[in-house]
PDB file of C-alpha atoms in Angstrom:
ATOM      1  CA  ILE A  66      53.927  22.567   2.543  1.00  0.00           C
ATOM      2  CA  MET A  67      53.054  21.085  -0.875  1.00  0.00           C
ATOM      3  CA  ASN A  68      52.885  17.204  -0.944  1.00  0.00           C
ATOM      4  CA  GLU A  69      55.914  14.966  -2.013  1.00  0.00           C
ATOM      5  CA  ASP A  70      53.703  12.056  -3.227  1.00  0.00           C
ATOM      6  CA  THR A  71      54.989  11.684  -6.597  1.00  0.00           C
ATOM      7  CA  LYS A  72      58.415  13.130  -8.283  1.00  0.00           C
ATOM      8  CA  SER A  73      56.470  14.443 -11.034  1.00  0.00           C
ATOM      9  CA  GLU A  74      54.019  16.321  -8.851  1.00  0.00           C
ATOM     10  CA  SER A  75      55.331  19.525  -9.287  1.00  0.00           C
ATOM     11  CA  MET A  76      54.079  19.006 -13.137  1.00  0.00           C
ATOM     12  CA  ARG A  77      50.543  18.174 -11.627  1.00  0.00           C
ATOM     13  CA  ASP A  78      47.724  20.403 -11.903  1.00  0.00           C
ATOM     14  CA  SER A  79      46.151  19.464  -8.113  1.00  0.00           C
ATOM     15  CA  TYR A  80      47.571  18.239  -4.889  1.00  0.00           C
ATOM     16  CA  PRO A  81      47.153  18.510  -1.487  1.00  0.00           C
ATOM     17  CA  ILE A  82      48.707  21.474  -0.056  1.00  0.00           C
ATOM     18  CA  TYR A  83      49.065  21.526   3.608  1.00  0.00           C
ATOM     19  CA  MET A  84      48.215  24.214   5.564  1.00  0.00           C
ATOM     20  CA  ALA A  85      50.672  24.059   8.371  1.00  0.00           C
ATOM     21  CA  VAL A  86      50.088  26.886  10.008  1.00  0.00           C
ATOM     22  CA  ALA A  87      49.989  28.001  13.893  1.00  0.00           C
ATOM     23  CA  PRO A  88      46.340  28.088  15.180  1.00  0.00           C
ATOM     24  CA  HIS A  89      47.143  31.851  16.320  1.00  0.00           C
ATOM     25  CA  ASN A  90      47.977  32.994  12.513  1.00  0.00           C
ATOM     26  CA  LEU A  91      45.743  30.942  10.283  1.00  0.00           C
ATOM     27  CA  LYS A  92      42.717  33.201  10.242  1.00  0.00           C
ATOM     28  CA  HIS A  93      45.169  35.964   9.454  1.00  0.00           C
ATOM     29  CA  VAL A  94      46.690  33.691   6.420  1.00  0.00           C
ATOM     30  CA  LEU A  95      42.832  32.854   5.429  1.00  0.00           C
ATOM     31  CA  ARG A  96      41.938  36.042   5.509  1.00  0.00           C
ATOM     32  CA  THR A  97      44.670  37.291   3.419  1.00  0.00           C
ATOM     33  CA  LEU A  98      45.442  34.774   1.050  1.00  0.00           C
ATOM     34  CA  PRO A  99      46.316  36.340  -2.627  1.00  0.00           C
ATOM     35  CA  GLN A 100      43.394  35.524  -5.670  1.00  0.00           C
ATOM     36  CA  GLU A 101      45.762  32.750  -7.171  1.00  0.00           C
ATOM     37  CA  TRP A 102      45.760  30.478  -3.439  1.00  0.00           C
ATOM     38  CA  ILE A 103      42.229  31.153  -3.207  1.00  0.00           C
ATOM     39  CA  ASP A 104      41.594  29.620  -6.425  1.00  0.00           C
ATOM     40  CA  ARG A 105      43.132  26.555  -5.016  1.00  0.00           C
ATOM     41  CA  SER A 106      41.234  26.418  -1.515  1.00  0.00           C
ATOM     42  CA  SER A 107      39.914  22.954  -2.747  1.00  0.00           C
ATOM     43  CA  ASP A 108      43.174  21.658  -2.606  1.00  0.00           C
ATOM     44  CA  PHE A 109      43.998  22.679   1.181  1.00  0.00           C
ATOM     45  CA  VAL A 110      44.561  20.086   3.854  1.00  0.00           C
ATOM     46  CA  PHE A 111      43.895  21.351   7.179  1.00  0.00           C
ATOM     47  CA  ILE A 112      45.485  19.544  10.017  1.00  0.00           C
ATOM     48  CA  SER A 113      44.140  19.218  13.607  1.00  0.00           C
ATOM     49  CA  GLY A 114      44.990  17.076  16.866  1.00  0.00           C
ATOM     50  CA  PRO A 115      48.919  17.645  17.698  1.00  0.00           C
ATOM     51  CA  LYS A 116      49.857  19.273  20.971  1.00  0.00           C
ATOM     52  CA  GLU A 117      50.600  22.857  19.346  1.00  0.00           C
ATOM     53  CA  ILE A 118      47.835  22.614  17.280  1.00  0.00           C
ATOM     54  CA  GLY A 119      44.713  21.191  19.002  1.00  0.00           C
ATOM     55  CA  CYS A 120      41.098  22.227  17.073  1.00  0.00           C
ATOM     56  CA  ILE A 121      40.929  24.470  14.806  1.00  0.00           C
ATOM     57  CA  GLU A 122      37.131  24.052  13.796  1.00  0.00           C
ATOM     58  CA  PRO A 123      36.279  27.253  14.934  1.00  0.00           C
ATOM     59  CA  ILE A 124      38.672  29.110  12.853  1.00  0.00           C
ATOM     60  CA  LEU A 125      37.639  27.238   9.833  1.00  0.00           C
ATOM     61  CA  ARG A 126      34.197  27.767  10.531  1.00  0.00           C
ATOM     62  CA  GLU A 127      34.608  31.348  10.916  1.00  0.00           C
ATOM     63  CA  CYS A 128      36.763  31.516   7.538  1.00  0.00           C
ATOM     64  CA  SER A 129      34.339  29.555   5.294  1.00  0.00           C
ATOM     65  CA  TYR A 130      36.494  26.559   5.000  1.00  0.00           C
ATOM     66  CA  ASN A 131      34.364  24.002   7.484  1.00  0.00           C
ATOM     67  CA  ARG A 132      33.122  21.718   4.744  1.00  0.00           C
ATOM     68  CA  ASP A 133      31.888  18.352   4.101  1.00  0.00           C
ATOM     69  CA  SER A 134      34.818  18.888   0.751  1.00  0.00           C
ATOM     70  CA  THR A 135      37.325  20.210   2.491  1.00  0.00           C
ATOM     71  CA  SER A 136      40.700  17.919   3.468  1.00  0.00           C
ATOM     72  CA  GLN A 137      41.381  17.537   7.080  1.00  0.00           C
ATOM     73  CA  ILE A 138      43.479  15.268   8.867  1.00  0.00           C
ATOM     74  CA  LEU A 139      43.515  14.287  12.376  1.00  0.00           C
ATOM     75  CA  LEU A 140      46.887  13.641  13.528  1.00  0.00           C
ATOM     76  CA  SER A 141      45.620  11.829  17.065  1.00  0.00           C
ATOM     77  CA  GLY A 142      47.764   8.578  18.076  1.00  0.00           C
ATOM     78  CA  ILE A 143      50.859   9.759  16.547  1.00  0.00           C
ATOM     79  CA  ARG A 144      54.176  10.968  17.993  1.00  0.00           C
ATOM     80  CA  LEU A 145      55.866  13.496  16.029  1.00  0.00           C
ATOM     81  CA  ASP A 146      59.679  13.971  17.106  1.00  0.00           C
ATOM     82  CA  PRO A 147      61.573  16.803  16.038  1.00  0.00           C
ATOM     83  CA  PRO A 148      63.261  16.369  12.081  1.00  0.00           C
ATOM     84  CA  GLY A 149      66.219  14.317  12.136  1.00  0.00           C
ATOM     85  CA  GLU A 150      65.904  12.919  15.178  1.00  0.00           C
ATOM     86  CA  MET A 151      63.521  10.061  14.979  1.00  0.00           C
ATOM     87  CA  PRO A 152      60.853   9.180  12.331  1.00  0.00           C
ATOM     88  CA  VAL A 153      56.784   9.604  13.657  1.00  0.00           C
ATOM     89  CA  GLU A 154      55.880   7.078  15.768  1.00  0.00           C
ATOM     90  CA  ASP A 155      52.528   5.131  15.224  1.00  0.00           C
ATOM     91  CA  LEU A 156      50.543   4.930  19.121  1.00  0.00           C
ATOM     92  CA  SER A 157      47.532   3.558  17.868  1.00  0.00           C
ATOM     93  CA  LEU A 158      46.417   0.365  19.344  1.00  0.00           C
ATOM     94  CA  ARG A 159      44.164  -2.865  19.012  1.00  0.00           C
ATOM     95  CA  PHE A 160      42.143  -3.550  22.071  1.00  0.00           C
ATOM     96  CA  GLY A 161      39.926  -5.966  21.515  1.00  0.00           C
ATOM     97  CA  TYR A 162      37.096  -7.394  19.443  1.00  0.00           C
ATOM     98  CA  ASP A 163      33.604  -6.047  19.230  1.00  0.00           C
ATOM     99  CA  GLN A 164      30.509  -8.423  18.863  1.00  0.00           C
ATOM    100  CA  ARG A 165      30.973  -9.352  15.332  1.00  0.00           C
ATOM    101  CA  GLY A 166      34.201 -10.418  16.057  1.00  0.00           C
ATOM    102  CA  GLY A 167      35.983  -6.513  14.155  1.00  0.00           C
ATOM    103  CA  GLU A 168      38.910  -5.530  15.918  1.00  0.00           C
ATOM    104  CA  LYS A 169      38.499  -2.383  18.327  1.00  0.00           C
ATOM    105  CA  TRP A 170      41.308   0.331  17.780  1.00  0.00           C
ATOM    106  CA  THR A 171      41.967   3.340  19.576  1.00  0.00           C
ATOM    107  CA  GLY A 172      44.395   6.325  18.354  1.00  0.00           C
ATOM    108  CA  GLU A 173      44.377   6.215  15.162  1.00  0.00           C
ATOM    109  CA  CYS A 174      44.594   8.926  13.080  1.00  0.00           C
ATOM    110  CA  ALA A 175      41.451  10.084  10.526  1.00  0.00           C
ATOM    111  CA  ALA A 176      41.273  11.963   6.758  1.00  0.00           C
ATOM    112  CA  CYS A 177      38.826  12.989   5.085  1.00  0.00           C
ATOM    113  CA  GLY A 178      37.801  15.184   1.826  1.00  0.00           C
ATOM    114  CA  LYS A 179      39.275  15.630  -1.496  1.00  0.00           C
ATOM    115  CA  TRP A 180      42.720  14.392  -0.805  1.00  0.00           C
ATOM    116  CA  MET A 181      42.058  11.472   2.325  1.00  0.00           C
ATOM    117  CA  GLY A 182      43.387   8.820  -0.171  1.00  0.00           C
ATOM    118  CA  ALA A 183      47.222  10.991  -0.554  1.00  0.00           C
ATOM    119  CA  ILE A 184      46.572  11.705   3.392  1.00  0.00           C
ATOM    120  CA  TYR A 185      46.018   7.907   3.465  1.00  0.00           C
ATOM    121  CA  ALA A 186      48.895   6.773   1.157  1.00  0.00           C
ATOM    122  CA  ARG A 187      51.689   9.484   3.132  1.00  0.00           C
ATOM    123  CA  LEU A 188      50.726   8.108   6.683  1.00  0.00           C
ATOM    124  CA  TYR A 189      51.197   4.309   5.283  1.00  0.00           C
ATOM    125  CA  ARG A 190      54.408   4.808   3.777  1.00  0.00           C
ATOM    126  CA  ASN A 191      55.544   5.823   7.414  1.00  0.00           C
ATOM    127  CA  ASN A 192      53.505   2.718   9.236  1.00  0.00           C
ATOM    128  CA  VAL A 193      50.973   5.143  10.718  1.00  0.00           C
ATOM    129  CA  ARG A 194      47.579   3.750  10.913  1.00  0.00           C
ATOM    130  CA  CYS A 195      44.773   5.984   9.530  1.00  0.00           C
ATOM    131  CA  ARG A 196      40.999   5.694   8.504  1.00  0.00           C
ATOM    132  CA  THR A 197      39.567   7.559   5.639  1.00  0.00           C
ATOM    133  CA  MET A 198      35.968   8.631   6.360  1.00  0.00           C
ATOM    134  CA  PHE A 199      33.387  11.304   5.341  1.00  0.00           C
ATOM    135  CA  TYR A 200      33.617  14.425   7.211  1.00  0.00           C
ATOM    136  CA  ARG A 201      30.682  13.718   9.871  1.00  0.00           C
ATOM    137  CA  GLU A 202      32.298  10.786  10.999  1.00  0.00           C
ATOM    138  CA  TRP A 203      35.286  12.310  10.916  1.00  0.00           C
ATOM    139  CA  ARG A 204      34.255  15.616  12.604  1.00  0.00           C
ATOM    140  CA  ARG A 205      33.029  13.123  15.429  1.00  0.00           C
ATOM    141  CA  ASN A 206      36.198  11.368  15.726  1.00  0.00           C
ATOM    142  CA  MET A 207      37.980  14.690  15.638  1.00  0.00           C
ATOM    143  CA  TRP A 208      36.234  16.152  18.781  1.00  0.00           C
ATOM    144  CA  GLU A 209      36.667  13.126  20.640  1.00  0.00           C
ATOM    145  CA  TRP A 210      40.154  13.290  20.519  1.00  0.00           C
ATOM    146  CA  THR A 211      39.812  17.338  21.693  1.00  0.00           C
ATOM    147  CA  ALA A 212      37.882  16.239  24.499  1.00  0.00           C
ATOM    148  CA  PHE A 213      40.354  13.750  25.587  1.00  0.00           C
ATOM    149  CA  VAL A 214      43.565  16.040  25.793  1.00  0.00           C
ATOM    150  CA  ALA A 215      41.188  19.036  27.049  1.00  0.00           C
ATOM    151  CA  VAL A 216      39.257  16.551  29.927  1.00  0.00           C
ATOM    152  CA  PHE A 217      42.735  14.178  31.245  1.00  0.00           C
ATOM    153  CA  ASN A 218      44.863  16.875  30.864  1.00  0.00           C
ATOM    154  CA  LEU A 219      42.876  19.683  33.235  1.00  0.00           C
ATOM    155  CA  VAL A 220      41.826  16.785  35.666  1.00  0.00           C
ATOM    156  CA  GLY A 221      45.296  15.749  36.334  1.00  0.00           C
ATOM    157  CA  GLY A 222      46.822  19.213  36.061  1.00  0.00           C
ATOM    158  CA  VAL A 223      45.333  20.793  38.717  1.00  0.00           C
ATOM    159  CA  ARG A 224      46.500  18.019  41.236  1.00  0.00           C
ATOM    160  CA  GLU A 225      49.706  19.253  43.657  1.00  0.00           C
ATOM    161  CA  MET A 226      51.959  17.114  42.519  1.00  0.00           C
ATOM    162  CA  ASP A 227      52.759  16.086  38.430  1.00  0.00           C
ATOM    163  CA  THR A 228      50.255  13.255  37.028  1.00  0.00           C
ATOM    164  CA  THR A 229      50.281  11.578  33.681  1.00  0.00           C
ATOM    165  CA  ILE A 230      47.449  11.083  31.803  1.00  0.00           C
ATOM    166  CA  SER A 231      47.543   7.323  32.536  1.00  0.00           C
ATOM    167  CA  ASP A 232      47.687   8.482  36.122  1.00  0.00           C
ATOM    168  CA  VAL A 233      44.384  10.046  35.314  1.00  0.00           C
ATOM    169  CA  SER A 234      42.703   6.801  33.553  1.00  0.00           C
ATOM    170  CA  ARG A 235      43.832   4.955  36.588  1.00  0.00           C
ATOM    171  CA  TYR A 236      43.433   6.915  39.977  1.00  0.00           C
ATOM    172  CA  TYR A 237      40.928   9.820  38.593  1.00  0.00           C
ATOM    173  CA  GLU A 238      38.425   7.848  36.208  1.00  0.00           C
ATOM    174  CA  GLN A 239      35.504   9.286  37.966  1.00  0.00           C
ATOM    175  CA  GLU A 240      36.024  12.830  37.764  1.00  0.00           C
ATOM    176  CA  ALA A 241      37.374  12.262  33.857  1.00  0.00           C
ATOM    177  CA  SER A 242      34.423   9.893  32.798  1.00  0.00           C
ATOM    178  CA  ASP A 243      31.768  12.866  34.432  1.00  0.00           C
ATOM    179  CA  LEU A 244      33.625  15.406  32.511  1.00  0.00           C
ATOM    180  CA  LEU A 245      33.519  13.483  29.015  1.00  0.00           C
ATOM    181  CA  TRP A 246      29.965  12.998  29.687  1.00  0.00           C
ATOM    182  CA  SER A 247      29.292  16.721  30.558  1.00  0.00           C
ATOM    183  CA  ILE A 248      31.238  17.338  27.618  1.00  0.00           C
ATOM    184  CA  SER A 249      29.253  15.239  25.476  1.00  0.00           C
ATOM    185  CA  LYS A 250      26.042  16.558  26.483  1.00  0.00           C
ATOM    186  CA  PHE A 251      27.616  20.303  25.410  1.00  0.00           C
ATOM    187  CA  LEU A 252      28.346  18.425  21.839  1.00  0.00           C
ATOM    188  CA  ARG A 253      25.443  16.926  21.323  1.00  0.00           C
ATOM    189  CA  GLY A 254      23.373  20.474  22.356  1.00  0.00           C
ATOM    190  CA  TYR A 255      25.673  22.726  20.997  1.00  0.00           C
ATOM    191  CA  LEU A 256      27.479  21.334  18.271  1.00  0.00           C
ATOM    192  CA  ALA A 257      25.055  18.819  16.959  1.00  0.00           C
ATOM    193  CA  VAL A 258      28.279  16.175  17.493  1.00  0.00           C
ATOM    194  CA  THR A 259      27.204  12.615  18.899  1.00  0.00           C
ATOM    195  CA  MET A 260      29.758  10.854  20.382  1.00  0.00           C
ATOM    196  CA  THR A 261      30.308   7.818  18.480  1.00  0.00           C
ATOM    197  CA  TYR A 262      29.337   4.337  20.476  1.00  0.00           C
ATOM    198  CA  GLY A 263      31.932   3.075  22.691  1.00  0.00           C
ATOM    199  CA  PHE A 264      33.708   6.985  23.219  1.00  0.00           C
ATOM    200  CA  GLU A 265      34.551   6.289  26.895  1.00  0.00           C
ATOM    201  CA  GLU A 266      35.980   3.010  26.417  1.00  0.00           C
ATOM    202  CA  ARG A 267      38.329   4.261  23.764  1.00  0.00           C
ATOM    203  CA  ILE A 268      39.827   7.117  25.508  1.00  0.00           C
ATOM    204  CA  PHE A 269      40.223   5.123  28.526  1.00  0.00           C
ATOM    205  CA  GLU A 270      42.494   2.244  27.034  1.00  0.00           C
ATOM    206  CA  PHE A 271      44.309   5.175  25.078  1.00  0.00           C
ATOM    207  CA  ALA A 272      45.100   6.817  28.201  1.00  0.00           C
ATOM    208  CA  ASP A 273      46.422   4.052  30.440  1.00  0.00           C
ATOM    209  CA  MET A 274      48.417   1.959  27.558  1.00  0.00           C
ATOM    210  CA  ARG A 275      49.537   5.385  26.070  1.00  0.00           C
ATOM    211  CA  GLY A 276      49.472   7.856  28.699  1.00  0.00           C
ATOM    212  CA  ASN A 277      52.839   6.786  30.626  1.00  0.00           C
ATOM    213  CA  GLY A 278      54.729  10.127  29.874  1.00  0.00           C
ATOM    214  CA  GLU A 279      57.249   8.395  27.600  1.00  0.00           C
ATOM    215  CA  ASP A 280      54.707   6.617  24.819  1.00  0.00           C
ATOM    216  CA  PHE A 281      53.110  10.055  24.937  1.00  0.00           C
ATOM    217  CA  PHE A 282      53.686  13.820  23.706  1.00  0.00           C
ATOM    218  CA  TYR A 283      52.494  14.963  27.115  1.00  0.00           C
ATOM    219  CA  PRO A 284      55.399  14.281  30.011  1.00  0.00           C
ATOM    220  CA  ASN A 285      52.991  15.388  32.432  1.00  0.00           C
ATOM    221  CA  CYS A 286      49.233  16.584  32.667  1.00  0.00           C
ATOM    222  CA  GLU A 287      49.645  20.383  31.226  1.00  0.00           C
ATOM    223  CA  ILE A 288      47.682  23.667  32.352  1.00  0.00           C
ATOM    224  CA  SER A 289      49.043  26.632  30.412  1.00  0.00           C
ATOM    225  CA  ASP A 290      47.956  29.539  28.550  1.00  0.00           C
ATOM    226  CA  ASP A 291      48.243  27.593  24.997  1.00  0.00           C
ATOM    227  CA  MET A 292      46.371  24.750  26.451  1.00  0.00           C
ATOM    228  CA  TYR A 293      43.676  27.207  27.195  1.00  0.00           C
ATOM    229  CA  ARG A 294      43.360  28.658  23.978  1.00  0.00           C
ATOM    230  CA  LEU A 295      43.981  25.443  21.526  1.00  0.00           C
ATOM    231  CA  TYR A 296      41.617  23.145  23.538  1.00  0.00           C
ATOM    232  CA  PHE A 297      40.208  23.740  26.896  1.00  0.00           C
ATOM    233  CA  ASP A 298      38.281  27.008  25.859  1.00  0.00           C
ATOM    234  CA  LYS A 299      36.150  24.998  23.155  1.00  0.00           C
ATOM    235  CA  PHE A 300      34.131  23.454  26.173  1.00  0.00           C
ATOM    236  CA  THR A 301      33.521  26.653  28.281  1.00  0.00           C
ATOM    237  CA  ASP A 302      29.545  26.180  28.066  1.00  0.00           C
ATOM    238  CA  SER A 303      30.133  22.928  30.225  1.00  0.00           C
ATOM    239  CA  GLN A 304      29.557  23.956  33.832  1.00  0.00           C
ATOM    240  CA  GLN A 305      31.034  21.365  35.512  1.00  0.00           C
ATOM    241  CA  PHE A 306      34.387  21.973  33.283  1.00  0.00           C
ATOM    242  CA  CYS A 307      34.525  25.351  33.885  1.00  0.00           C
ATOM    243  CA  GLU A 308      34.344  24.194  37.503  1.00  0.00           C
ATOM    244  CA  TYR A 309      37.939  22.617  36.858  1.00  0.00           C
ATOM    245  CA  LEU A 310      39.206  26.129  34.891  1.00  0.00           C
ATOM    246  CA  SER A 311      38.026  28.008  38.152  1.00  0.00           C
ATOM    247  CA  LEU A 312      39.945  26.042  40.310  1.00  0.00           C
ATOM    248  CA  ALA A 313      43.530  25.994  37.578  1.00  0.00           C
ATOM    249  CA  THR A 314      42.910  29.828  38.106  1.00  0.00           C
ATOM    250  CA  GLU A 315      43.112  30.312  41.313  1.00  0.00           C
ATOM    251  CA  ARG A 316      46.091  28.305  41.735  1.00  0.00           C
ATOM    252  CA  LYS A 317      47.400  30.358  39.112  1.00  0.00           C
ATOM    253  CA  MET A 318      47.698  27.783  36.742  1.00  0.00           C
ATOM    254  CA  PHE A 319      46.784  30.374  33.969  1.00  0.00           C
ATOM    255  CA  GLY A 320      48.281  33.763  32.928  1.00  0.00           C
ATOM    256  CA  THR A 321      46.444  37.373  33.870  1.00  0.00           C
ATOM    257  CA  GLU A 322      42.841  37.442  32.444  1.00  0.00           C
ATOM    258  CA  VAL A 323      43.201  34.205  30.227  1.00  0.00           C
ATOM    259  CA  VAL A 324      40.008  32.849  31.578  1.00  0.00           C
ATOM    260  CA  PRO A 325      37.210  34.992  30.632  1.00  0.00           C
ATOM    261  CA  ASP A 326      34.529  36.042  33.815  1.00  0.00           C
ATOM    262  CA  HIS A 327      31.878  34.115  32.718  1.00  0.00           C
ATOM    263  CA  VAL A 328      34.008  31.153  33.728  1.00  0.00           C
ATOM    264  CA  LEU A 329      35.447  31.880  36.830  1.00  0.00           C
ATOM    265  CA  LYS A 330      31.781  32.224  37.986  1.00  0.00           C
ATOM    266  CA  TYR A 331      31.692  28.256  38.387  1.00  0.00           C
ATOM    267  CA  GLY A 332      34.239  28.847  40.403  1.00  0.00           C
ATOM    268  CA  ASN A 333      32.072  27.121  43.724  1.00  0.00           C
ATOM    269  CA  GLY A 334      31.999  23.535  43.154  1.00  0.00           C
ATOM    270  CA  GLU A 335      33.480  20.890  44.932  1.00  0.00           C
ATOM    271  CA  LEU A 336      35.898  18.289  42.596  1.00  0.00           C
ATOM    272  CA  GLY A 337      35.113  14.874  42.503  1.00  0.00           C
ATOM    273  CA  THR A 338      32.043  14.765  44.492  1.00  0.00           C
ATOM    274  CA  ARG A 339      29.749  13.532  42.173  1.00  0.00           C
ATOM    275  CA  THR A 340      28.229  10.179  41.079  1.00  0.00           C
ATOM    276  CA  SER A 341      30.589   8.646  38.229  1.00  0.00           C
ATOM    277  CA  ALA A 342      28.762   8.231  34.730  1.00  0.00           C
ATOM    278  CA  MET A 343      31.214   5.553  34.052  1.00  0.00           C
ATOM    279  CA  ILE A 344      31.112   2.457  31.458  1.00  0.00           C
ATOM    280  CA  ASP A 345      31.342  -0.779  32.160  1.00  0.00           C
ATOM    281  CA  GLY A 346      32.403  -2.371  28.811  1.00  0.00           C
ATOM    282  CA  ASN A 347      30.216  -0.993  26.338  1.00  0.00           C
ATOM    283  CA  LEU A 348      27.555   0.217  28.815  1.00  0.00           C
ATOM    284  CA  ARG A 349      27.196   3.302  31.605  1.00  0.00           C
ATOM    285  CA  SER A 350      27.198   1.987  34.765  1.00  0.00           C
ATOM    286  CA  ASP A 351      23.881   4.164  35.573  1.00  0.00           C
ATOM    287  CA  GLY A 352      22.548   2.460  33.002  1.00  0.00           C
ATOM    288  CA  LYS A 353      21.760   5.186  30.734  1.00  0.00           C
ATOM    289  CA  VAL A 354      22.924   5.302  26.733  1.00  0.00           C
TER     290      VAL A 354
END
């Protein structure tokens, strides 16, 4: 999809090219591009975040597009309604001030790479808040959002009754908090990604205020084959996360052979029995940073 920022864009030699391709087709598309498109690869803009896309970093890494200069956009706190129904809606929110008096925000979209300025301008014209940043900071934001979607949908989805994202933040905060900290250790150890200061506070604020099923893109927490491939399978090196996946498999929430055997071997743990690492403000309750 070519950008529409200017009327004369078709006459320009360089412009952002949005790779609006479903994840299950993205690898094939990138590997079969004609040479004339490969020559334009520096103009590609890759999208992460929406429910139907999830985290595409493993695909970009495998196809050698996971570079510092690659343009990427994280569509996190934004509602994308079907074309012709409603305009996009910004769901980011301000939830206070830090010690220096700066505003604290959660759910902001983010952009990095060559065309981050064009991405910012496009969202700004549609009244959507977007931050521009270097790739490493963007990557932290992307993994924070991916962890949030995966953890809250999994913790809420294994319940016998319908549960919203907001319900998880209010009634199952201990389990969600434990999983988030477990994933943060995995990200630091396996992917060299350190979650930024206050990540848990941002996640719970957004879940509480925007996760009621009306303001978010999930009517209820969802466990499905697609959710596994787009979100859940990114964290199967976390034993605690695998325990929840195993429970969901036992309750037949996934299709046949969707969850690998190495995940199912963690099926004997009881959920919700651990000591919470929930933070108080920006500090963990157990005193650890």
